[in-house]
GROMACS .gro file of C-alpha atoms in nm:
model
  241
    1UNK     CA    1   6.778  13.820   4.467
    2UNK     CA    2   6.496  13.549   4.395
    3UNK     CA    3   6.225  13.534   4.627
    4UNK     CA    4   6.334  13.148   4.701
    5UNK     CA    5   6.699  13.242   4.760
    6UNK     CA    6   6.578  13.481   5.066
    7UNK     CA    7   6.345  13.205   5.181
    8UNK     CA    8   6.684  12.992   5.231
    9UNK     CA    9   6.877  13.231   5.389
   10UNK     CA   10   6.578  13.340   5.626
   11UNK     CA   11   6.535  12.968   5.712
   12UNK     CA   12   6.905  12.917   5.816
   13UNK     CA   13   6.920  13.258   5.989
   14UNK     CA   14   6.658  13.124   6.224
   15UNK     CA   15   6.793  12.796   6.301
   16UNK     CA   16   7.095  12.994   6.394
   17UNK     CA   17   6.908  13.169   6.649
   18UNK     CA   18   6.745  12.868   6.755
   19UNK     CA   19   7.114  12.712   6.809
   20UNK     CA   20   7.231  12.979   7.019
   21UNK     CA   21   6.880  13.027   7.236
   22UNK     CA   22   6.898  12.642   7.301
   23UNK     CA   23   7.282  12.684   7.421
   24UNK     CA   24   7.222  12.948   7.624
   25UNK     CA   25   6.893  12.796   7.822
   26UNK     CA   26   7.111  12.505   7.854
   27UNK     CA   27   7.383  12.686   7.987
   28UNK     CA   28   7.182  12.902   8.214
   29UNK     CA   29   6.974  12.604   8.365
   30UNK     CA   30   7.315  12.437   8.480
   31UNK     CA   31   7.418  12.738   8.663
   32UNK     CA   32   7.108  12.748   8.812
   33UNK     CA   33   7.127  12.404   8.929
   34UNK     CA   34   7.470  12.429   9.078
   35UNK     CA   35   7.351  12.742   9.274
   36UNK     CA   36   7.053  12.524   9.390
   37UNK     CA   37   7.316  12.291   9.510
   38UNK     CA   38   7.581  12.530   9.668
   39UNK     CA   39   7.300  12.675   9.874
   40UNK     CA   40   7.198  12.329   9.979
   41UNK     CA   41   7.523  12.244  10.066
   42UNK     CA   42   7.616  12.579  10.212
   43UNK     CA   43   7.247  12.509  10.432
   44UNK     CA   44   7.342  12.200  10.570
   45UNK     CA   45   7.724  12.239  10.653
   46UNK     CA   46   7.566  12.545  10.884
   47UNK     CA   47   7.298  12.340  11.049
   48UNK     CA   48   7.569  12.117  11.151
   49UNK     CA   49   7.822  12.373  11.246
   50UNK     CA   50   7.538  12.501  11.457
   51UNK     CA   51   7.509  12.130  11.598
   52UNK     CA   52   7.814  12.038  11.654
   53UNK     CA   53   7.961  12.366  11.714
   54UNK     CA   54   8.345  12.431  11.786
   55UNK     CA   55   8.382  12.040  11.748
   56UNK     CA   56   8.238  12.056  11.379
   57UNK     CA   57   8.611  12.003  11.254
   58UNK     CA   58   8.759  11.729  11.479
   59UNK     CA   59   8.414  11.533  11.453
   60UNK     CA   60   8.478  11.552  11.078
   61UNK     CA   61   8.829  11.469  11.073
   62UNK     CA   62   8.735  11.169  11.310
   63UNK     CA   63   8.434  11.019  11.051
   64UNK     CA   64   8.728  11.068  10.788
   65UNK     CA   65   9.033  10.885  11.004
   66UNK     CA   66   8.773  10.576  11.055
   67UNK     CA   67   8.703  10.525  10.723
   68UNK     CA   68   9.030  10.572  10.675
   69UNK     CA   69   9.076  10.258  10.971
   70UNK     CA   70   8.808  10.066  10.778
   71UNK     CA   71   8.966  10.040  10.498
   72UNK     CA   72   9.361   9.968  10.508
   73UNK     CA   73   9.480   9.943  10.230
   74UNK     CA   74   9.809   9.697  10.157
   75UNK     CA   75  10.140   9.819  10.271
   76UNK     CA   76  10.388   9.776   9.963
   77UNK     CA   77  10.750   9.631  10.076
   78UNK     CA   78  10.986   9.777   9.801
   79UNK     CA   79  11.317   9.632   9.849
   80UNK     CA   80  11.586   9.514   9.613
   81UNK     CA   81  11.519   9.131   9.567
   82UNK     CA   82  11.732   9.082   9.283
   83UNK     CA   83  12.009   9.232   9.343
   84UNK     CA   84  12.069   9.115   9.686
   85UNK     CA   85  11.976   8.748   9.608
   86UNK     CA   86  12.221   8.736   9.333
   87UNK     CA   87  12.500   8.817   9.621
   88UNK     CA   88  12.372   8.547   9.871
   89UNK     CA   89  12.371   8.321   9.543
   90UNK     CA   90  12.779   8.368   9.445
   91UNK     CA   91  12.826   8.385   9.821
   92UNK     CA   92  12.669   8.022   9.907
   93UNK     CA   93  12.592   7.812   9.546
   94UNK     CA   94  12.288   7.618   9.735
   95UNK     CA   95  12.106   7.891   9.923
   96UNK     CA   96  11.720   7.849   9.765
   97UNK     CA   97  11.521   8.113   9.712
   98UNK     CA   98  11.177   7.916   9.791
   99UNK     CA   99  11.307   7.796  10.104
  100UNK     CA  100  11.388   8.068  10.227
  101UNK     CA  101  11.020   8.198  10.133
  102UNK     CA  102  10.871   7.906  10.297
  103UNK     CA  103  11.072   7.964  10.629
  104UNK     CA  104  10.992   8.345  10.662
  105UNK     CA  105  10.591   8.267  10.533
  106UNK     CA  106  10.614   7.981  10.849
  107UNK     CA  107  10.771   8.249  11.102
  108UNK     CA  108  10.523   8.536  11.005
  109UNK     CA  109  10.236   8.347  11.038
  110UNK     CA  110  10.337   8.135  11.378
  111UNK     CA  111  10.440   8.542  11.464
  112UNK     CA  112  10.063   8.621  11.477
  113UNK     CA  113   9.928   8.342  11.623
  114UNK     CA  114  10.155   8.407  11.926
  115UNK     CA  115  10.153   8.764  11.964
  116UNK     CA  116   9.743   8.760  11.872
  117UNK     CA  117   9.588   8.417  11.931
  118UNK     CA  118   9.773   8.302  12.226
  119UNK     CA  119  10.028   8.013  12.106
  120UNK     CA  120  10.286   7.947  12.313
  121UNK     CA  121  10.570   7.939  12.096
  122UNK     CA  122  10.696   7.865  11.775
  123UNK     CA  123  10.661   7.511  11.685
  124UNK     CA  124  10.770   7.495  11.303
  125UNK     CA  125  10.950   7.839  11.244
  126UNK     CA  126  11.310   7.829  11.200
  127UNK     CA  127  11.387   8.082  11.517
  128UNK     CA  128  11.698   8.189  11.665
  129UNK     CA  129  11.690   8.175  12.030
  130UNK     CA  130  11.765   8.556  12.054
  131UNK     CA  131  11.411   8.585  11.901
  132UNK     CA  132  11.160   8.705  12.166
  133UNK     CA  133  10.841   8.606  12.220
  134UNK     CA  134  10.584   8.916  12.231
  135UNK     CA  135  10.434   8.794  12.507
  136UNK     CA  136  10.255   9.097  12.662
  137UNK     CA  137  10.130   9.140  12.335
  138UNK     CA  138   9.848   8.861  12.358
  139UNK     CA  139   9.544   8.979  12.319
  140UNK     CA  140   9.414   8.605  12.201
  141UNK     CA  141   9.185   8.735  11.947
  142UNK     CA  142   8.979   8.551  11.675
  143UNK     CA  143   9.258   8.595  11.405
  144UNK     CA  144   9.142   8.488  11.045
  145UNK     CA  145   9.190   8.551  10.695
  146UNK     CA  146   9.572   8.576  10.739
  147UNK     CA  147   9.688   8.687  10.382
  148UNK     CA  148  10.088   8.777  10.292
  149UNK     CA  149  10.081   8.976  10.011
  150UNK     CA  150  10.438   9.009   9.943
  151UNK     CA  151  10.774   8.862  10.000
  152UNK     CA  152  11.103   9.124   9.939
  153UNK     CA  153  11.451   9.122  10.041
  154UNK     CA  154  11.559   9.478  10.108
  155UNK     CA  155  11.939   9.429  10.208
  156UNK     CA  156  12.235   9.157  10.285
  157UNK     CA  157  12.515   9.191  10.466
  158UNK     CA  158  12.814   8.905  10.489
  159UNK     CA  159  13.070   8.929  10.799
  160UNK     CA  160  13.308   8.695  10.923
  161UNK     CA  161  13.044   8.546  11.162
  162UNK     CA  162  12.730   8.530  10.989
  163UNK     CA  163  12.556   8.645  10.649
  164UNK     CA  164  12.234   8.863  10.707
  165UNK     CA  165  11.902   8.916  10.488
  166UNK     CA  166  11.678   9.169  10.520
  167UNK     CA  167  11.296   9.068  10.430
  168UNK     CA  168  11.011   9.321  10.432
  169UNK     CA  169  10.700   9.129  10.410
  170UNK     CA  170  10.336   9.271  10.415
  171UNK     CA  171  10.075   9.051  10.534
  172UNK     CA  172   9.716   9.108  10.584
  173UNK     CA  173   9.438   8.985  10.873
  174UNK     CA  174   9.133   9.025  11.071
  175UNK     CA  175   9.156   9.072  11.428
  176UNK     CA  176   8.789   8.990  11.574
  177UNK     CA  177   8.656   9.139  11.213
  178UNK     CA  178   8.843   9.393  11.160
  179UNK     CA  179   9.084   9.395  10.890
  180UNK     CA  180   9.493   9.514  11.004
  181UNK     CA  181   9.765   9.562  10.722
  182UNK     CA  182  10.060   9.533  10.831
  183UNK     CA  183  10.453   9.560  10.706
  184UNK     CA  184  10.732   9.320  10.929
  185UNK     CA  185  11.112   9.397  10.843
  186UNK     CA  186  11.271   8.999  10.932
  187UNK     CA  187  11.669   8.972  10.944
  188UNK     CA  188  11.716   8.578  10.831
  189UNK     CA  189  12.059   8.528  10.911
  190UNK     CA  190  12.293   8.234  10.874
  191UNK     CA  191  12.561   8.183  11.152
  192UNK     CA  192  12.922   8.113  11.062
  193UNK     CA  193  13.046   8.058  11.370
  194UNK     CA  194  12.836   7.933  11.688
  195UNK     CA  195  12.600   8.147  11.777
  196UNK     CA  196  12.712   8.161  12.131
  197UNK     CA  197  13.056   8.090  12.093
  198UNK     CA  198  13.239   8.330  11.867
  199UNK     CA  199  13.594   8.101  11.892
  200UNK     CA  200  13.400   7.757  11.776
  201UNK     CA  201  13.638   7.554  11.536
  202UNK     CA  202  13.434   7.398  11.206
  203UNK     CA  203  13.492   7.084  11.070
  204UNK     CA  204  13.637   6.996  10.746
  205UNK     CA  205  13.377   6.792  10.543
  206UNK     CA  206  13.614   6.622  10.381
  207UNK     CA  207  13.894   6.519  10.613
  208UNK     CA  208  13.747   6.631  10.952
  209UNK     CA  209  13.985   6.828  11.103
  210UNK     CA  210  13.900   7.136  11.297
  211UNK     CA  211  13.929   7.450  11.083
  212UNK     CA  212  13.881   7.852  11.162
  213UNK     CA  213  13.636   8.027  10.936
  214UNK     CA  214  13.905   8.262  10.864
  215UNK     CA  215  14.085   7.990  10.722
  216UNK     CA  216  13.857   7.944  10.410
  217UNK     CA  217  14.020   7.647  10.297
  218UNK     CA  218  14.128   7.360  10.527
  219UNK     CA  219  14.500   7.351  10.610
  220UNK     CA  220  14.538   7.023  10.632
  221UNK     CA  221  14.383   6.871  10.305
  222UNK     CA  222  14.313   7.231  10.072
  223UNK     CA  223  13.939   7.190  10.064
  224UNK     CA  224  13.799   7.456  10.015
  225UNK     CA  225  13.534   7.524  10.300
  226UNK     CA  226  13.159   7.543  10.243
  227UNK     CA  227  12.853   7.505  10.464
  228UNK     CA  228  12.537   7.339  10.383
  229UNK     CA  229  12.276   7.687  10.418
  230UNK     CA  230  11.952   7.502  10.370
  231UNK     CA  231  11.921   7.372  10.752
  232UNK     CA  232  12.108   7.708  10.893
  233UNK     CA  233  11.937   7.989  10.749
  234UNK     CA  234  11.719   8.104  11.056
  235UNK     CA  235  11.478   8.389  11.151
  236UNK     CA  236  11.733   8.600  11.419
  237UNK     CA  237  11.495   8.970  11.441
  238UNK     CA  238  11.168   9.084  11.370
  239UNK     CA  239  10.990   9.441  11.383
  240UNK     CA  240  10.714   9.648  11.264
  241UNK     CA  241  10.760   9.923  11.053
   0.00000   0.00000   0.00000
């Protein structure tokens, strides 16, 4: 072999060993450095154990649970929007979807101003009387930066008195500067008869004769009976979940 050929092969043997030295100092310096910082770690978890003693754990847990409280995060309302509004829809032809919005986005937030701010009652929510105000919940607190951050129907349910909604909205708000998410299940109910009489007679629109609900159409003339929802629709229950 030529005395340049074993120059070559010399010169990449040694950048081969080179290679491998470098990986390993590499290698061994990061294990070092992790060991640095177990023992540090390991150091300073027993200085406070030897602090805080037995409590070490709950103490923990409770820096944990109040981040946790700093920081809520949204509650999500799921539901099955769709579905349930194209029911209400075949069931009454003028029920609107944004006015019903509007009217549960007006309870909600006249809601919080009377069970957190101290109003006396709802002035613009559309509220049935069997709706109870959470009085001994006052706490009349600076409540701000009231945010609803969604809007879903989760069920409806049509009897021969009334037709029922289900809305699950999540709203979000400070409370003296401190930030509460919260989830509200609503039941928006129409009522086909009176509400406090269930043997009220209806009126025929079009000849004005007393009718039954049961009837469905009027006996007297053959309309067919309908109800205008937009002015009936109203908030009936509301709880926390």
């Amino acid at each position: 072999m030529q005395e340049g050929t074993w120059k070559f092969v010399f010169l990449i043997i040694i950048i081969v060993i080179i290679g491998v030295l470098c990986t390993y100092i590499k290698k061994s310096i990061i294990r070092a450095k992790n060991r640095l910082v177990q023992k540090a770690e390991n150091a300073v978890m027993k200085q406070a154990s030897d602090l805080m003693g037995p409590y070490a754990k709950e103490i923990t847990q409770g820096i944990v649970e109040a981040i946790k409280d700093d920081t809520p995060s949204v509650r999500t309302t799921g539901g099955a929007t769709s579905v349930c509004l194209a029911k209400v829809q075949q069931d009454f032809k003028d029920f609107h979807r944004e006015d019903a919005n509007t009217d549960i986005q007006t309870f909600v937030l006249e809601f919080l101003q009377i069970k957190y701010h101290g109003q006396a009652d709802f002035e613009k929510a559309k509220v049935s009387k069997r709706v109870l105000i959470p009085t001994g919940d006052k706490i009349y607190a600076t409540l701000t930066n009231i945010k609803i951050n969604n809007i879903a129907i989760s069920d409806y349910q049509k009897s021969l008195n009334s037709a029922t909604l289900k809305y699950r909205v999540s709203v979000g708000f400070d409370i003296n500067g401190e930030r509460k998410e919260k989830l509200y299940e609503i039941e928006y109910t129409l009522q086909l008869r009176n509400e406090y009489d269930a043997m009220a007679f209806l009126q025929c629109k079009s000849c004005g004769a007393p009718i039954k609900e049961s009837d469905g159409v009027c006996p007297y003339c053959g309309t067919k009976h309908l109800r205008d929802t937009i002015e009936n629709w109203v908030v009936t229950d509301v709880k926390e979940i």
